[in-house]
Short mmCIF file of C-alpha atoms in Angstrom, two decimals:
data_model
loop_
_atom_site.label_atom_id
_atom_site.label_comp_id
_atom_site.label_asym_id
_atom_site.label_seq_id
_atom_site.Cartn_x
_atom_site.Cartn_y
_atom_site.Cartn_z
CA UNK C 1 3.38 -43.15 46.73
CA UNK C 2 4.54 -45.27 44.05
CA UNK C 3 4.40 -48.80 43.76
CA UNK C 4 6.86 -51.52 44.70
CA UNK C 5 6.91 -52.29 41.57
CA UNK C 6 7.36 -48.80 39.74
CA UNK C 7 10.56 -48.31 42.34
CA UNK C 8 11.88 -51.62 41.38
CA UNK C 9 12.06 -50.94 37.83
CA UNK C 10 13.74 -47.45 38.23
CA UNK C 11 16.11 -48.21 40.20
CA UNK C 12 16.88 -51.28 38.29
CA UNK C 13 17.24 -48.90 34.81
CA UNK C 14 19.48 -46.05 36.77
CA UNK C 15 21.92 -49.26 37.67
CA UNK C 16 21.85 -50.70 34.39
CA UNK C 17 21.80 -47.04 32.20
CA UNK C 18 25.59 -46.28 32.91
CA UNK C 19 26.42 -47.04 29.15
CA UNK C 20 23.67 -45.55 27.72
CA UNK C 21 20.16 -46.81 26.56
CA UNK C 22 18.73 -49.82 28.13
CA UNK C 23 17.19 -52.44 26.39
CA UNK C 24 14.16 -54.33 27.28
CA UNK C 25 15.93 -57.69 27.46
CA UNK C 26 18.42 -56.71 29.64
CA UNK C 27 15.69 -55.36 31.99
CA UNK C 28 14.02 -58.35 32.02
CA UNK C 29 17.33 -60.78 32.79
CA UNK C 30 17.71 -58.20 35.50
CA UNK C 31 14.78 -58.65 37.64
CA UNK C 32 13.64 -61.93 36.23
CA UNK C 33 10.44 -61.61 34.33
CA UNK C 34 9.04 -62.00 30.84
CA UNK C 35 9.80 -59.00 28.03
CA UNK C 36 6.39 -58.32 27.40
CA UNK C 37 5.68 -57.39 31.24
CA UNK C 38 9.01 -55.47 30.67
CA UNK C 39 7.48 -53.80 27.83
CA UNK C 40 4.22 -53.00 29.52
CA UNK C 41 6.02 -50.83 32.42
CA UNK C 42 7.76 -49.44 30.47
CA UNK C 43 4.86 -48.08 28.85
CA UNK C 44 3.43 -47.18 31.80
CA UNK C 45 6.03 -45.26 33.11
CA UNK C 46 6.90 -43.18 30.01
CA UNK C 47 3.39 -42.51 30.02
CA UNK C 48 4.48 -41.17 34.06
CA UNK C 49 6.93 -39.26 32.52
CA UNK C 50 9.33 -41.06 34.16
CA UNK C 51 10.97 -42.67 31.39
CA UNK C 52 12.09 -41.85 28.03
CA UNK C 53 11.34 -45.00 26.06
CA UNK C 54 11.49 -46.32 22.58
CA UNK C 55 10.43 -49.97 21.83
CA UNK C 56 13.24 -49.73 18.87
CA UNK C 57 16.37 -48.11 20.80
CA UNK C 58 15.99 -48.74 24.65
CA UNK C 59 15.16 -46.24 27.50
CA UNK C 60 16.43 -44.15 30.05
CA UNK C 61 15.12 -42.75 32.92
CA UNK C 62 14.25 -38.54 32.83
CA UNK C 63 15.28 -36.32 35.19
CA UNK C 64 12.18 -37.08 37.55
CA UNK C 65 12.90 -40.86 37.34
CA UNK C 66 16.28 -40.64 38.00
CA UNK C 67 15.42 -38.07 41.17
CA UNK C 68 12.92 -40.84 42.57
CA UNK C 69 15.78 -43.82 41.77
CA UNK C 70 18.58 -42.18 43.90
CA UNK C 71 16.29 -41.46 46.51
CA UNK C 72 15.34 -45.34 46.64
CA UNK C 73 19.02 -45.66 46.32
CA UNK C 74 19.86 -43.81 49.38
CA UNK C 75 16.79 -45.83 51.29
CA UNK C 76 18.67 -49.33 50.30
CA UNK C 77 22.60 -48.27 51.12
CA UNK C 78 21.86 -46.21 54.21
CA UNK C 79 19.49 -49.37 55.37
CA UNK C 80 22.22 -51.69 54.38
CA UNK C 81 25.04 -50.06 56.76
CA UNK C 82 22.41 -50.10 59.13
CA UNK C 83 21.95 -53.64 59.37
CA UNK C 84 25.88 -54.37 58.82
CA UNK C 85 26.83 -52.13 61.92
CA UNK C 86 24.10 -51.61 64.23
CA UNK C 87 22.42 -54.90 63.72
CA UNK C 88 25.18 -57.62 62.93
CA UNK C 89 23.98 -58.81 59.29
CA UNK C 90 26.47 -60.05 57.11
CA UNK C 91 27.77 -58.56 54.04
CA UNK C 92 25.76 -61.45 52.26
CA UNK C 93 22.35 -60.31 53.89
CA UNK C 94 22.45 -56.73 53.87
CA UNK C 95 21.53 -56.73 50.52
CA UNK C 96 18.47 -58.32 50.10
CA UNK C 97 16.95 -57.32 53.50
CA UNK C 98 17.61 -53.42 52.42
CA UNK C 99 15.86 -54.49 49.21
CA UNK C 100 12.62 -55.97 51.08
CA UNK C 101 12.68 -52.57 53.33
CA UNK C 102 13.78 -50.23 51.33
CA UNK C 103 10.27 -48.96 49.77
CA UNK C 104 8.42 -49.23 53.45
CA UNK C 105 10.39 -46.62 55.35
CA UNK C 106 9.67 -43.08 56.05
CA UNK C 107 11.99 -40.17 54.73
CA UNK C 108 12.26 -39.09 58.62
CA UNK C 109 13.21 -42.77 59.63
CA UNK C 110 16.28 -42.40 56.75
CA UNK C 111 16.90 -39.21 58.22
CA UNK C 112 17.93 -40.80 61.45
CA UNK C 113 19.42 -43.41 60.49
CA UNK C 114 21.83 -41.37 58.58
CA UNK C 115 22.45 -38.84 61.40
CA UNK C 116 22.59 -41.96 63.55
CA UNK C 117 25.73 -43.31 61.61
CA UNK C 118 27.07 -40.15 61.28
CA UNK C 119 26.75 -38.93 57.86
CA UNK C 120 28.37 -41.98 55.85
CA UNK C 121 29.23 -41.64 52.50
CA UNK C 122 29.30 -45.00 51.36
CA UNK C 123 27.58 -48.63 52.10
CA UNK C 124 29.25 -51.01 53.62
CA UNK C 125 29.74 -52.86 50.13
CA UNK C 126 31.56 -49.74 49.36
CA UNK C 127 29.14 -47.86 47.24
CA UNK C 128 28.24 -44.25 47.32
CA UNK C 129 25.22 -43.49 49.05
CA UNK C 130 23.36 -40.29 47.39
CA UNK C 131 22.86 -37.54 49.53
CA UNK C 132 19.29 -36.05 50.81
CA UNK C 133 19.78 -33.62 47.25
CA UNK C 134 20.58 -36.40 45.15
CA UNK C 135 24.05 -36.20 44.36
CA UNK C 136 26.18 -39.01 44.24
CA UNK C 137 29.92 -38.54 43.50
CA UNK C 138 31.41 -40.01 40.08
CA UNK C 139 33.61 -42.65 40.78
CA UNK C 140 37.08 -43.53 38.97
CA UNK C 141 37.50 -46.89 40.47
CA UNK C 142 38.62 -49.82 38.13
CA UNK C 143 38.10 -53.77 38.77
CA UNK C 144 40.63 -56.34 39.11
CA UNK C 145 40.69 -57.43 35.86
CA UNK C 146 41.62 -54.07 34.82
CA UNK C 147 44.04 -52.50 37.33
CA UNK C 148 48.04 -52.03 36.69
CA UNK C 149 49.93 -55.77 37.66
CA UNK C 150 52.15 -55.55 41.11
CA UNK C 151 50.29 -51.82 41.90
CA UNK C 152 49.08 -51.68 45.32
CA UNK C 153 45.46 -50.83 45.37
CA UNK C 154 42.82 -50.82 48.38
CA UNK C 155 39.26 -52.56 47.63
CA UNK C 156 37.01 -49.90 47.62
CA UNK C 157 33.32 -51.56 46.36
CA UNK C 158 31.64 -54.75 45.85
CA UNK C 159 29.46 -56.11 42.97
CA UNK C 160 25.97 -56.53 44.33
CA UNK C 161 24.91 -58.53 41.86
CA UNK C 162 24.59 -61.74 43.95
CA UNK C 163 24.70 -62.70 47.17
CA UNK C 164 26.19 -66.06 47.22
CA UNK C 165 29.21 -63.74 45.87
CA UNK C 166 29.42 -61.43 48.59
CA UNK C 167 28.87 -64.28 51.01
CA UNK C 168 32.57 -65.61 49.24
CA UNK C 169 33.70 -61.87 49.22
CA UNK C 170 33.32 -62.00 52.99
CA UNK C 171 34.53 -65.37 53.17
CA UNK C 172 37.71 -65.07 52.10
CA UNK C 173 38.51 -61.27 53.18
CA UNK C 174 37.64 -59.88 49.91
CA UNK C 175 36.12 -56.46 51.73
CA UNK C 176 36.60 -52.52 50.95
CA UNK C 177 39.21 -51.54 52.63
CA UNK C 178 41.58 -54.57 52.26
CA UNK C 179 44.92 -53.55 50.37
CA UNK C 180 45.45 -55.52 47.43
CA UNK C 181 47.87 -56.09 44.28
CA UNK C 182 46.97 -58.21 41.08
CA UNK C 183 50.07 -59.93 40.63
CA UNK C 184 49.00 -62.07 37.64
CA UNK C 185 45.99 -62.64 34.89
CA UNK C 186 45.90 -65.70 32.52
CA UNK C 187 45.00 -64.79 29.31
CA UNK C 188 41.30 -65.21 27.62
CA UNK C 189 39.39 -64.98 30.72
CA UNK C 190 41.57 -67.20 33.36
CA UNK C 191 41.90 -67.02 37.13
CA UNK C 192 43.66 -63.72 38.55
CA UNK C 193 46.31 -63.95 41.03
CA UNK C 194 45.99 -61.36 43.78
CA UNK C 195 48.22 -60.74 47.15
CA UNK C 196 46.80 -59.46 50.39
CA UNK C 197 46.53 -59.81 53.80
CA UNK C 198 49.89 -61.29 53.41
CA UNK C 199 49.26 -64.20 51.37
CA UNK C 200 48.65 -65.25 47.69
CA UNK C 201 45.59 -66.22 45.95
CA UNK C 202 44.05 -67.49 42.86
CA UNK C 203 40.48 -66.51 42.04
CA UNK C 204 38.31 -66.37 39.16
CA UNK C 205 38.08 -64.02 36.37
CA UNK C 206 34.42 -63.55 37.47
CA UNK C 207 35.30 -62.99 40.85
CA UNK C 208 37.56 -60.45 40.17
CA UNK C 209 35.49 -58.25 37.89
CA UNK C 210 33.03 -57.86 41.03
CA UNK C 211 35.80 -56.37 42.70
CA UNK C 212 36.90 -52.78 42.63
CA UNK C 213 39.83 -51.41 44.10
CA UNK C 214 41.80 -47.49 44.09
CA UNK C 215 45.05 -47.65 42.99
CA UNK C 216 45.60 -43.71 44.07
CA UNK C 217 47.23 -44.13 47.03
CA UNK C 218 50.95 -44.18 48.49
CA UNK C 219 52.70 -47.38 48.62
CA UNK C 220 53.86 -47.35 52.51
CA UNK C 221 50.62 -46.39 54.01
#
């Protein structure tokens, strides 16, 4: 069984690998520690063959790493819906307490959770959970700084970047499934103002690149 650790460091790279190589700094910003222990994983786990690493261009994770990062994956989201609908947790504590449980559970104990909630595709921040194979669907979904003006949209996923975030997210209605229009942006980074739940408001640019929303559907459902 792999470490804590290990797990914590592939997963991280799979989330942060989406536009290519990763670099050691950005690793390290991610989960808080010094390059040079950065460096020495990564070491480590090239030398697992779970990495493709190069101290001059970045790495990646190889088709073993990324099999063992959507499997953690699929540990953390199903355990997150888990403790959203069966337990009561907030949006804001799902995260985290998936995160601390995540590498301790048994392959049979995710089994039944996900037969338990009935197969669910996504977490209840809204992102795909990988199947039992490994597949996880691509998604086309675009943020709210980036979505057509005065289009209605629904709010599909959450950033889970933070917590105190999702803890506003939740807050102020900002969940997946909430149908949404971005009625105006201020130029060079300035608040967004967004309509829903039949009223107006103004939130940060920072906010609303957390937020991502579908703008495929039909405008009287």
């Amino acid at each position: 069984m792999l470490s804590q650790s290990v797990q914590d460091y592939l997963k991280t790279i799979y989330k942060l690998q989406e536009n290519g190589l990763v670099s050691t700094t950005r690793i390290a910003k991610e989960l808080n520690i010094s390059g040079a222990s950065v460096t020495g994983m990564l070491k480590r786990l090239a030398a697992m063959k779970l990495v493709d690493y190069n101290s001059y261009k970045g790495v990646k994770l190889t088709d073993d790493g990324i099999k063992i990062a959507l499997e953690i994956l699929r540990h953390h989201r199903l355990l997150e819906l888990y403790l959203k609908d069966s337990l009561g947790f907030s949006l804001a504590q799902v995260h985290d307490e998936a995160c601390r449980l995540e590498h301790y559970v048994s392959e049979e104990f995710v089994e039944k959770i996900d037969a338990l909630m009935g197969r669910p595709e996504f977490s209840p921040l809204g992102n795909p959970i990988p199947t039992k194979d490994g597949y996880i669907p691509p998604s086309d979904l675009q943020s709210l700084i980036a979505i057509e003006l005065n289009k209605l949209a629904v709010i599909k996923r959450l950033s889970d970047d933070d917590h105190e975030m999702i803890a506003y997210f939740e807050q102020m209605g900002l969940v997946p499934n909430v149908k949404i229009k971005v009625l105006d942006r201020a130029p060079f980074n300035g608040p967004v103002t967004v309509e829903y739940n039949g009223a107006r408001q103004i939130i940060g640019s920072d906010i609303a690149k957390n937020i991502f929303a579908d703008t495929d559907i039909l405008e009287n459902r």
